[in-house]
Amino acid sequence: NDIMEDSRGDIWVNTVEGGTWRYRDDGVAYFTSANGLGCDFTYRLGEDAQGRVWSTAGGLNRFEGDAFRKLVRRQVLILG
């Protein structure tokens, strides 16, 4: 499990079986495998220099707008 605050002040929480949660002033959002996260067993969180939030959940996942998107191996190698 992991918890972090991003550069916008949102609080992100990775859970054992409940995906990733985002807490902000206007409420809580839940991101799971049902809406794009690689799986519901999440581990680490991070934010890159561009302010993008990343989660490890069944692979590498990047938050894009309103959902996570799982990156495939080829995309990860290009980011390298």
PDB file of N, CA and C in Angstrom, residues 1 13-21 30-43 55-59 61:
ATOM      1  N   ASN A   1       0.843  -1.177   0.000  1.00  0.00           N
ATOM      2  CA  ASN A   1       0.000   0.000   0.000  1.00  0.00           C
ATOM      3  C   ASN A   1       0.885   1.236   0.000  1.00  0.00           C
ATOM      4  N   VAL A  13      -4.234   7.127  -2.675  1.00  0.00           N
ATOM      5  CA  VAL A  13      -4.053   5.974  -1.795  1.00  0.00           C
ATOM      6  C   VAL A  13      -4.154   4.705  -2.626  1.00  0.00           C
ATOM      7  N   ASN A  14      -3.123   3.875  -2.559  1.00  0.00           N
ATOM      8  CA  ASN A  14      -3.189   2.547  -3.157  1.00  0.00           C
ATOM      9  C   ASN A  14      -3.675   1.582  -2.087  1.00  0.00           C
ATOM     10  N   THR A  15      -4.550   0.665  -2.456  1.00  0.00           N
ATOM     11  CA  THR A  15      -5.113  -0.290  -1.502  1.00  0.00           C
ATOM     12  C   THR A  15      -4.748  -1.717  -1.897  1.00  0.00           C
ATOM     13  N   VAL A  16      -4.970  -2.642  -0.983  1.00  0.00           N
ATOM     14  CA  VAL A  16      -4.636  -4.037  -1.243  1.00  0.00           C
ATOM     15  C   VAL A  16      -5.573  -4.645  -2.282  1.00  0.00           C
ATOM     16  N   GLU A  17      -6.857  -4.407  -2.179  1.00  0.00           N
ATOM     17  CA  GLU A  17      -7.808  -5.008  -3.117  1.00  0.00           C
ATOM     18  C   GLU A  17      -8.793  -4.013  -3.704  1.00  0.00           C
ATOM     19  N   GLY A  18      -8.687  -2.744  -3.343  1.00  0.00           N
ATOM     20  CA  GLY A  18      -9.684  -1.770  -3.774  1.00  0.00           C
ATOM     21  C   GLY A  18      -9.202  -0.775  -4.809  1.00  0.00           C
ATOM     22  N   GLY A  19      -8.070  -1.060  -5.485  1.00  0.00           N
ATOM     23  CA  GLY A  19      -7.565  -0.150  -6.500  1.00  0.00           C
ATOM     24  C   GLY A  19      -6.908   1.074  -5.901  1.00  0.00           C
ATOM     25  N   THR A  20      -6.984   2.174  -6.617  1.00  0.00           N
ATOM     26  CA  THR A  20      -6.386   3.441  -6.195  1.00  0.00           C
ATOM     27  C   THR A  20      -7.489   4.455  -5.950  1.00  0.00           C
ATOM     28  N   TRP A  21      -7.379   5.184  -4.849  1.00  0.00           N
ATOM     29  CA  TRP A  21      -8.363   6.213  -4.511  1.00  0.00           C
ATOM     30  C   TRP A  21      -7.700   7.573  -4.588  1.00  0.00           C
ATOM     31  N   TYR A  30     -12.658   6.586  -7.114  1.00  0.00           N
ATOM     32  CA  TYR A  30     -12.114   5.243  -6.995  1.00  0.00           C
ATOM     33  C   TYR A  30     -11.748   4.738  -8.384  1.00  0.00           C
ATOM     34  N   PHE A  31     -10.536   4.231  -8.528  1.00  0.00           N
ATOM     35  CA  PHE A  31     -10.074   3.710  -9.807  1.00  0.00           C
ATOM     36  C   PHE A  31      -9.720   2.245  -9.619  1.00  0.00           C
ATOM     37  N   THR A  32     -10.358   1.382 -10.399  1.00  0.00           N
ATOM     38  CA  THR A  32     -10.161  -0.059 -10.280  1.00  0.00           C
ATOM     39  C   THR A  32      -9.939  -0.663 -11.657  1.00  0.00           C
ATOM     40  N   SER A  33      -9.799  -1.978 -11.683  1.00  0.00           N
ATOM     41  CA  SER A  33      -9.638  -2.679 -12.960  1.00  0.00           C
ATOM     42  C   SER A  33     -10.885  -2.519 -13.828  1.00  0.00           C
ATOM     43  N   ALA A  34     -12.011  -2.207 -13.234  1.00  0.00           N
ATOM     44  CA  ALA A  34     -13.243  -2.014 -14.004  1.00  0.00           C
ATOM     45  C   ALA A  34     -13.190  -0.748 -14.864  1.00  0.00           C
ATOM     46  N   ASN A  35     -12.322   0.208 -14.483  1.00  0.00           N
ATOM     47  CA  ASN A  35     -12.234   1.427 -15.287  1.00  0.00           C
ATOM     48  C   ASN A  35     -10.799   1.770 -15.691  1.00  0.00           C
ATOM     49  N   GLY A  36     -10.001   0.740 -15.991  1.00  0.00           N
ATOM     50  CA  GLY A  36      -8.707   0.959 -16.623  1.00  0.00           C
ATOM     51  C   GLY A  36      -7.461   0.601 -15.849  1.00  0.00           C
ATOM     52  N   LEU A  37      -7.525   0.514 -14.532  1.00  0.00           N
ATOM     53  CA  LEU A  37      -6.348   0.161 -13.746  1.00  0.00           C
ATOM     54  C   LEU A  37      -5.957  -1.284 -14.053  1.00  0.00           C
ATOM     55  N   GLY A  38      -4.657  -1.577 -14.084  1.00  0.00           N
ATOM     56  CA  GLY A  38      -4.177  -2.913 -14.444  1.00  0.00           C
ATOM     57  C   GLY A  38      -4.765  -4.037 -13.606  1.00  0.00           C
ATOM     58  N   CYS A  39      -4.930  -3.817 -12.316  1.00  0.00           N
ATOM     59  CA  CYS A  39      -5.600  -4.764 -11.421  1.00  0.00           C
ATOM     60  C   CYS A  39      -5.944  -4.023 -10.138  1.00  0.00           C
ATOM     61  N   ASP A  40      -6.692  -4.668  -9.260  1.00  0.00           N
ATOM     62  CA  ASP A  40      -7.132  -4.006  -8.031  1.00  0.00           C
ATOM     63  C   ASP A  40      -6.112  -4.116  -6.897  1.00  0.00           C
ATOM     64  N   PHE A  41      -5.097  -4.952  -7.047  1.00  0.00           N
ATOM     65  CA  PHE A  41      -4.014  -5.060  -6.066  1.00  0.00           C
ATOM     66  C   PHE A  41      -2.946  -4.045  -6.460  1.00  0.00           C
ATOM     67  N   THR A  42      -2.912  -2.935  -5.767  1.00  0.00           N
ATOM     68  CA  THR A  42      -2.007  -1.849  -6.126  1.00  0.00           C
ATOM     69  C   THR A  42      -0.861  -1.766  -5.126  1.00  0.00           C
ATOM     70  N   TYR A  43       0.275  -1.242  -5.566  1.00  0.00           N
ATOM     71  CA  TYR A  43       1.461  -1.257  -4.731  1.00  0.00           C
ATOM     72  C   TYR A  43       2.068   0.117  -4.523  1.00  0.00           C
ATOM     73  N   SER A  55       0.867   4.496 -11.002  1.00  0.00           N
ATOM     74  CA  SER A  55       0.568   3.458 -10.021  1.00  0.00           C
ATOM     75  C   SER A  55       1.028   2.115 -10.565  1.00  0.00           C
ATOM     76  N   THR A  56       1.618   1.314  -9.693  1.00  0.00           N
ATOM     77  CA  THR A  56       1.943  -0.049 -10.099  1.00  0.00           C
ATOM     78  C   THR A  56       0.810  -0.945  -9.632  1.00  0.00           C
ATOM     79  N   ALA A  57       0.110  -1.485 -10.597  1.00  0.00           N
ATOM     80  CA  ALA A  57      -1.036  -2.356 -10.338  1.00  0.00           C
ATOM     81  C   ALA A  57      -1.162  -3.286 -11.532  1.00  0.00           C
ATOM     82  N   GLY A  58      -0.606  -4.478 -11.411  1.00  0.00           N
ATOM     83  CA  GLY A  58      -0.630  -5.378 -12.555  1.00  0.00           C
ATOM     84  C   GLY A  58       0.194  -4.835 -13.709  1.00  0.00           C
ATOM     85  N   GLY A  59       1.224  -4.079 -13.401  1.00  0.00           N
ATOM     86  CA  GLY A  59       2.062  -3.415 -14.396  1.00  0.00           C
ATOM     87  C   GLY A  59       2.152  -1.934 -14.078  1.00  0.00           C
ATOM     88  N   ASN A  61       0.903   1.867 -14.651  1.00  0.00           N
ATOM     89  CA  ASN A  61      -0.323   2.572 -15.024  1.00  0.00           C
ATOM     90  C   ASN A  61      -0.116   4.070 -14.859  1.00  0.00           C
TER      91      ASN A  61
END
